[in-house]
Amino acid sequence: MAMYLCCLRQLCGAAPHPTMPARTTPTIILDTGYMGHEVVIVKNGVRICGTGGALGNIPILQNKAYFEVKLQQSGVWGLGIATRNTNLNKVPMGEDTQSWVLCSEGAVRHNGEEKYKIADIPQEGDILGVTYDHVELNFFINGKPTNTPVTSFKGTVYPALYVDDGAIMDVTFENFSYGPPPGYDSIMVEKSLLEND
């Protein structure tokens, strides 16, 4: 009889059961493995300061991705996208074929070329948005488009930020201040990336 009660207790949950760890979706942050030598990343991977660039830890693989950056302190800065082959120790980014960025002086740069120059230079406290759909990269300032589409991308790209001369920026990959334009969403982690953990 005792043996039957023991089995009954196990079936009904009275005995402890080994548990499997729940698989959680990784948090998208700035990647300390892909940052310049003089870059400092703080606030749980969302704030960049120092000198140089940093990439996000998750590539942008989906169609129509969006993220935001708050300019906490002025200086020399930039944001956009880049491949892992870009030089994260060189400021400004956008001087090579591996990065596409909006720079602090209002220029949108790629491969050393100024593609556009915006009139309203972002100031401290402004929220800068970035949309990317594998065809176009676009920038927003406080929810308003800058109308500076950049095209012609090659390779797997990641969110990219750089700072110098005292600039401080905070990146947001969810819970946005202005939110993505229609059809765009926060960067998603591909299932294949989860399976490689």
PDB file of C-alpha atoms in Angstrom:
ATOM      1  CA  MET A   1       0.000   0.000   0.000  1.00  0.00           C
ATOM      2  CA  ALA A   2       2.827   2.420   0.828  1.00  0.00           C
ATOM      3  CA  MET A   3       4.276   1.857  -2.613  1.00  0.00           C
ATOM      4  CA  TYR A   4       0.952   2.815  -4.241  1.00  0.00           C
ATOM      5  CA  LEU A   5       0.684   5.989  -2.129  1.00  0.00           C
ATOM      6  CA  CYS A   6       4.216   6.956  -3.114  1.00  0.00           C
ATOM      7  CA  CYS A   7       3.367   6.552  -6.805  1.00  0.00           C
ATOM      8  CA  LEU A   8       0.074   8.425  -6.365  1.00  0.00           C
ATOM      9  CA  ARG A   9       1.865  11.341  -4.653  1.00  0.00           C
ATOM     10  CA  GLN A  10       4.316  11.586  -7.546  1.00  0.00           C
ATOM     11  CA  LEU A  11       1.527  11.581 -10.128  1.00  0.00           C
ATOM     12  CA  CYS A  12      -0.472  14.212  -8.271  1.00  0.00           C
ATOM     13  CA  GLY A  13       2.440  16.586  -7.838  1.00  0.00           C
ATOM     14  CA  ALA A  14       3.254  16.007  -4.176  1.00  0.00           C
ATOM     15  CA  ALA A  15       6.779  14.850  -4.968  1.00  0.00           C
ATOM     16  CA  PRO A  16       9.313  17.325  -6.396  1.00  0.00           C
ATOM     17  CA  HIS A  17       9.728  17.213 -10.151  1.00  0.00           C
ATOM     18  CA  PRO A  18      12.899  18.119 -11.956  1.00  0.00           C
ATOM     19  CA  THR A  19      12.276  21.275 -13.963  1.00  0.00           C
ATOM     20  CA  MET A  20      13.657  22.262 -17.304  1.00  0.00           C
ATOM     21  CA  PRO A  21      14.999  25.799 -17.547  1.00  0.00           C
ATOM     22  CA  ALA A  22      12.711  28.034 -19.567  1.00  0.00           C
ATOM     23  CA  ARG A  23      14.246  29.338 -22.766  1.00  0.00           C
ATOM     24  CA  THR A  24      14.097  33.104 -22.767  1.00  0.00           C
ATOM     25  CA  THR A  25      14.432  35.417 -25.701  1.00  0.00           C
ATOM     26  CA  PRO A  26      17.756  37.239 -25.519  1.00  0.00           C
ATOM     27  CA  THR A  27      17.665  40.929 -24.741  1.00  0.00           C
ATOM     28  CA  ILE A  28      18.842  43.176 -27.548  1.00  0.00           C
ATOM     29  CA  ILE A  29      21.623  45.442 -26.239  1.00  0.00           C
ATOM     30  CA  LEU A  30      24.903  46.955 -27.388  1.00  0.00           C
ATOM     31  CA  ASP A  31      27.467  44.187 -27.867  1.00  0.00           C
ATOM     32  CA  THR A  32      30.616  44.502 -25.735  1.00  0.00           C
ATOM     33  CA  GLY A  33      32.250  42.030 -28.130  1.00  0.00           C
ATOM     34  CA  TYR A  34      31.788  44.480 -31.021  1.00  0.00           C
ATOM     35  CA  MET A  35      32.786  47.908 -29.744  1.00  0.00           C
ATOM     36  CA  GLY A  36      35.744  50.252 -30.066  1.00  0.00           C
ATOM     37  CA  HIS A  37      38.656  49.997 -27.633  1.00  0.00           C
ATOM     38  CA  GLU A  38      37.796  53.309 -25.944  1.00  0.00           C
ATOM     39  CA  VAL A  39      34.026  52.813 -25.841  1.00  0.00           C
ATOM     40  CA  VAL A  40      32.218  52.467 -22.526  1.00  0.00           C
ATOM     41  CA  ILE A  41      28.853  50.673 -22.471  1.00  0.00           C
ATOM     42  CA  VAL A  42      26.784  51.050 -19.286  1.00  0.00           C
ATOM     43  CA  LYS A  43      23.169  50.916 -18.055  1.00  0.00           C
ATOM     44  CA  ASN A  44      22.788  47.211 -18.846  1.00  0.00           C
ATOM     45  CA  GLY A  45      24.031  47.605 -22.411  1.00  0.00           C
ATOM     46  CA  VAL A  46      21.912  50.542 -23.575  1.00  0.00           C
ATOM     47  CA  ARG A  47      24.195  53.585 -22.994  1.00  0.00           C
ATOM     48  CA  ILE A  48      27.301  54.362 -25.037  1.00  0.00           C
ATOM     49  CA  CYS A  49      29.971  56.896 -24.092  1.00  0.00           C
ATOM     50  CA  GLY A  50      33.719  57.281 -24.550  1.00  0.00           C
ATOM     51  CA  THR A  51      35.205  57.267 -28.058  1.00  0.00           C
ATOM     52  CA  GLY A  52      34.316  54.886 -30.885  1.00  0.00           C
ATOM     53  CA  GLY A  53      31.453  52.770 -32.101  1.00  0.00           C
ATOM     54  CA  ALA A  54      29.415  49.777 -30.987  1.00  0.00           C
ATOM     55  CA  LEU A  55      27.022  47.385 -32.685  1.00  0.00           C
ATOM     56  CA  GLY A  56      23.877  45.760 -31.388  1.00  0.00           C
ATOM     57  CA  ASN A  57      24.181  42.115 -30.366  1.00  0.00           C
ATOM     58  CA  ILE A  58      21.409  40.945 -32.733  1.00  0.00           C
ATOM     59  CA  PRO A  59      21.471  41.372 -36.535  1.00  0.00           C
ATOM     60  CA  ILE A  60      18.552  42.954 -38.354  1.00  0.00           C
ATOM     61  CA  LEU A  61      17.202  40.009 -40.327  1.00  0.00           C
ATOM     62  CA  GLN A  62      13.484  40.755 -40.455  1.00  0.00           C
ATOM     63  CA  ASN A  63      11.718  43.052 -42.869  1.00  0.00           C
ATOM     64  CA  LYS A  64      10.920  46.517 -41.526  1.00  0.00           C
ATOM     65  CA  ALA A  65      12.825  46.924 -38.266  1.00  0.00           C
ATOM     66  CA  TYR A  66      12.901  50.012 -36.010  1.00  0.00           C
ATOM     67  CA  PHE A  67      14.919  51.270 -33.044  1.00  0.00           C
ATOM     68  CA  GLU A  68      15.361  54.583 -31.222  1.00  0.00           C
ATOM     69  CA  VAL A  69      18.277  56.473 -29.707  1.00  0.00           C
ATOM     70  CA  LYS A  70      18.074  59.324 -27.194  1.00  0.00           C
ATOM     71  CA  LEU A  71      20.787  61.956 -27.394  1.00  0.00           C
ATOM     72  CA  GLN A  72      21.633  62.361 -23.706  1.00  0.00           C
ATOM     73  CA  GLN A  73      24.631  64.664 -24.159  1.00  0.00           C
ATOM     74  CA  SER A  74      25.948  66.516 -27.206  1.00  0.00           C
ATOM     75  CA  GLY A  75      29.340  65.985 -28.770  1.00  0.00           C
ATOM     76  CA  VAL A  76      30.349  64.011 -31.834  1.00  0.00           C
ATOM     77  CA  TRP A  77      27.946  61.130 -32.447  1.00  0.00           C
ATOM     78  CA  GLY A  78      26.213  59.043 -35.073  1.00  0.00           C
ATOM     79  CA  LEU A  79      23.711  56.229 -35.486  1.00  0.00           C
ATOM     80  CA  GLY A  80      22.544  53.883 -38.183  1.00  0.00           C
ATOM     81  CA  ILE A  81      23.546  50.403 -39.287  1.00  0.00           C
ATOM     82  CA  ALA A  82      26.827  48.627 -39.995  1.00  0.00           C
ATOM     83  CA  THR A  83      28.283  45.204 -40.668  1.00  0.00           C
ATOM     84  CA  ARG A  84      30.685  43.549 -38.252  1.00  0.00           C
ATOM     85  CA  ASN A  85      33.503  44.458 -40.663  1.00  0.00           C
ATOM     86  CA  THR A  86      33.294  48.195 -39.977  1.00  0.00           C
ATOM     87  CA  ASN A  87      36.090  49.877 -38.007  1.00  0.00           C
ATOM     88  CA  LEU A  88      34.582  50.596 -34.576  1.00  0.00           C
ATOM     89  CA  ASN A  89      37.701  52.452 -33.421  1.00  0.00           C
ATOM     90  CA  LYS A  90      37.433  55.145 -36.095  1.00  0.00           C
ATOM     91  CA  VAL A  91      35.148  58.130 -35.604  1.00  0.00           C
ATOM     92  CA  PRO A  92      33.097  59.153 -37.466  1.00  0.00           C
ATOM     93  CA  MET A  93      31.580  56.018 -38.901  1.00  0.00           C
ATOM     94  CA  GLY A  94      30.167  56.187 -42.417  1.00  0.00           C
ATOM     95  CA  GLU A  95      33.646  56.579 -43.904  1.00  0.00           C
ATOM     96  CA  ASP A  96      33.799  52.967 -45.138  1.00  0.00           C
ATOM     97  CA  THR A  97      31.670  50.627 -47.230  1.00  0.00           C
ATOM     98  CA  GLN A  98      30.477  48.821 -44.081  1.00  0.00           C
ATOM     99  CA  SER A  99      28.490  51.591 -42.304  1.00  0.00           C
ATOM    100  CA  TRP A 100      25.530  53.874 -43.073  1.00  0.00           C
ATOM    101  CA  VAL A 101      24.957  56.625 -40.462  1.00  0.00           C
ATOM    102  CA  LEU A 102      23.381  59.952 -39.558  1.00  0.00           C
ATOM    103  CA  CYS A 103      26.134  62.104 -38.023  1.00  0.00           C
ATOM    104  CA  SER A 104      25.995  64.844 -35.394  1.00  0.00           C
ATOM    105  CA  GLU A 105      26.605  67.622 -37.955  1.00  0.00           C
ATOM    106  CA  GLY A 106      23.463  66.531 -39.832  1.00  0.00           C
ATOM    107  CA  ALA A 107      25.154  64.566 -42.629  1.00  0.00           C
ATOM    108  CA  VAL A 108      23.984  61.127 -43.682  1.00  0.00           C
ATOM    109  CA  ARG A 109      27.164  59.273 -44.656  1.00  0.00           C
ATOM    110  CA  HIS A 110      28.262  56.064 -46.362  1.00  0.00           C
ATOM    111  CA  ASN A 111      31.639  55.176 -47.878  1.00  0.00           C
ATOM    112  CA  GLY A 112      33.010  58.646 -47.119  1.00  0.00           C
ATOM    113  CA  GLU A 113      30.245  60.341 -49.097  1.00  0.00           C
ATOM    114  CA  GLU A 114      27.717  62.780 -47.726  1.00  0.00           C
ATOM    115  CA  LYS A 115      24.439  61.463 -49.144  1.00  0.00           C
ATOM    116  CA  TYR A 116      22.244  64.126 -47.486  1.00  0.00           C
ATOM    117  CA  LYS A 117      22.498  67.082 -45.137  1.00  0.00           C
ATOM    118  CA  ILE A 118      19.550  67.761 -42.816  1.00  0.00           C
ATOM    119  CA  ALA A 119      18.758  71.313 -41.745  1.00  0.00           C
ATOM    120  CA  ASP A 120      17.483  70.649 -38.223  1.00  0.00           C
ATOM    121  CA  ILE A 121      20.455  69.285 -36.277  1.00  0.00           C
ATOM    122  CA  PRO A 122      19.351  67.036 -33.375  1.00  0.00           C
ATOM    123  CA  GLN A 123      19.907  68.499 -29.905  1.00  0.00           C
ATOM    124  CA  GLU A 124      20.321  67.040 -26.409  1.00  0.00           C
ATOM    125  CA  GLY A 125      17.129  65.263 -25.365  1.00  0.00           C
ATOM    126  CA  ASP A 126      15.992  64.523 -28.920  1.00  0.00           C
ATOM    127  CA  ILE A 127      14.842  61.015 -29.837  1.00  0.00           C
ATOM    128  CA  LEU A 128      16.277  59.704 -33.095  1.00  0.00           C
ATOM    129  CA  GLY A 129      14.492  56.842 -34.848  1.00  0.00           C
ATOM    130  CA  VAL A 130      15.925  54.434 -37.404  1.00  0.00           C
ATOM    131  CA  THR A 131      13.940  52.286 -39.850  1.00  0.00           C
ATOM    132  CA  TYR A 132      15.498  49.605 -42.038  1.00  0.00           C
ATOM    133  CA  ASP A 133      13.771  47.261 -44.481  1.00  0.00           C
ATOM    134  CA  HIS A 134      16.737  45.813 -46.463  1.00  0.00           C
ATOM    135  CA  VAL A 135      15.937  48.274 -49.268  1.00  0.00           C
ATOM    136  CA  GLU A 136      16.003  51.632 -47.444  1.00  0.00           C
ATOM    137  CA  LEU A 137      17.439  53.066 -44.258  1.00  0.00           C
ATOM    138  CA  ASN A 138      15.590  56.122 -42.924  1.00  0.00           C
ATOM    139  CA  PHE A 139      16.033  58.449 -39.952  1.00  0.00           C
ATOM    140  CA  PHE A 140      13.502  60.279 -37.780  1.00  0.00           C
ATOM    141  CA  ILE A 141      13.910  63.132 -35.283  1.00  0.00           C
ATOM    142  CA  ASN A 142      11.297  63.212 -32.521  1.00  0.00           C
ATOM    143  CA  GLY A 143       8.958  61.120 -34.674  1.00  0.00           C
ATOM    144  CA  LYS A 144       9.314  63.251 -37.823  1.00  0.00           C
ATOM    145  CA  PRO A 145      10.989  61.792 -40.943  1.00  0.00           C
ATOM    146  CA  THR A 146      14.161  63.463 -42.203  1.00  0.00           C
ATOM    147  CA  ASN A 147      13.383  62.309 -45.785  1.00  0.00           C
ATOM    148  CA  THR A 148      16.926  61.026 -46.299  1.00  0.00           C
ATOM    149  CA  PRO A 149      16.556  57.463 -47.609  1.00  0.00           C
ATOM    150  CA  VAL A 150      19.774  55.507 -48.023  1.00  0.00           C
ATOM    151  CA  THR A 151      19.958  52.388 -50.219  1.00  0.00           C
ATOM    152  CA  SER A 152      22.443  49.778 -51.496  1.00  0.00           C
ATOM    153  CA  PHE A 153      23.337  47.512 -48.582  1.00  0.00           C
ATOM    154  CA  LYS A 154      25.503  44.419 -48.600  1.00  0.00           C
ATOM    155  CA  GLY A 155      25.980  41.883 -45.847  1.00  0.00           C
ATOM    156  CA  THR A 156      24.324  41.287 -42.497  1.00  0.00           C
ATOM    157  CA  VAL A 157      23.804  44.573 -40.651  1.00  0.00           C
ATOM    158  CA  TYR A 158      23.415  45.507 -36.997  1.00  0.00           C
ATOM    159  CA  PRO A 159      22.258  48.652 -35.195  1.00  0.00           C
ATOM    160  CA  ALA A 160      25.308  50.928 -34.922  1.00  0.00           C
ATOM    161  CA  LEU A 161      26.159  53.948 -32.751  1.00  0.00           C
ATOM    162  CA  TYR A 162      29.330  55.947 -32.254  1.00  0.00           C
ATOM    163  CA  VAL A 163      30.347  58.724 -29.854  1.00  0.00           C
ATOM    164  CA  ASP A 164      33.232  61.106 -29.225  1.00  0.00           C
ATOM    165  CA  ASP A 165      33.930  64.483 -27.611  1.00  0.00           C
ATOM    166  CA  GLY A 166      31.658  63.859 -24.591  1.00  0.00           C
ATOM    167  CA  ALA A 167      28.588  62.574 -26.453  1.00  0.00           C
ATOM    168  CA  ILE A 168      26.337  60.116 -24.607  1.00  0.00           C
ATOM    169  CA  MET A 169      23.553  58.141 -26.277  1.00  0.00           C
ATOM    170  CA  ASP A 170      20.950  55.644 -25.009  1.00  0.00           C
ATOM    171  CA  VAL A 171      19.527  53.073 -27.419  1.00  0.00           C
ATOM    172  CA  THR A 172      16.034  51.594 -27.097  1.00  0.00           C
ATOM    173  CA  PHE A 173      14.984  48.404 -28.852  1.00  0.00           C
ATOM    174  CA  GLU A 174      11.446  48.284 -27.349  1.00  0.00           C
ATOM    175  CA  ASN A 175       9.025  50.509 -25.386  1.00  0.00           C
ATOM    176  CA  PHE A 176       9.641  53.375 -27.774  1.00  0.00           C
ATOM    177  CA  SER A 177       9.015  57.072 -27.160  1.00  0.00           C
ATOM    178  CA  TYR A 178       7.604  57.713 -30.633  1.00  0.00           C
ATOM    179  CA  GLY A 179       7.121  54.236 -31.971  1.00  0.00           C
ATOM    180  CA  PRO A 180       7.751  52.807 -35.392  1.00  0.00           C
ATOM    181  CA  PRO A 181       6.001  54.015 -38.531  1.00  0.00           C
ATOM    182  CA  PRO A 182       3.178  51.802 -39.860  1.00  0.00           C
ATOM    183  CA  GLY A 183       4.416  48.358 -40.888  1.00  0.00           C
ATOM    184  CA  TYR A 184       7.643  48.545 -38.862  1.00  0.00           C
ATOM    185  CA  ASP A 185       8.353  46.807 -35.558  1.00  0.00           C
ATOM    186  CA  SER A 186      11.096  46.348 -32.995  1.00  0.00           C
ATOM    187  CA  ILE A 187      14.027  44.143 -33.988  1.00  0.00           C
ATOM    188  CA  MET A 188      13.083  40.491 -33.625  1.00  0.00           C
ATOM    189  CA  VAL A 189      15.363  37.637 -32.673  1.00  0.00           C
ATOM    190  CA  GLU A 190      15.293  34.947 -35.344  1.00  0.00           C
ATOM    191  CA  LYS A 191      14.429  31.445 -34.149  1.00  0.00           C
ATOM    192  CA  SER A 192      17.661  30.059 -35.611  1.00  0.00           C
ATOM    193  CA  LEU A 193      19.641  32.387 -33.326  1.00  0.00           C
ATOM    194  CA  LEU A 194      17.838  30.974 -30.292  1.00  0.00           C
ATOM    195  CA  GLU A 195      18.614  27.428 -31.310  1.00  0.00           C
ATOM    196  CA  ASN A 196      22.351  28.148 -31.422  1.00  0.00           C
ATOM    197  CA  ASP A 197      22.544  29.014 -27.709  1.00  0.00           C
TER     198      ASP A 197
END
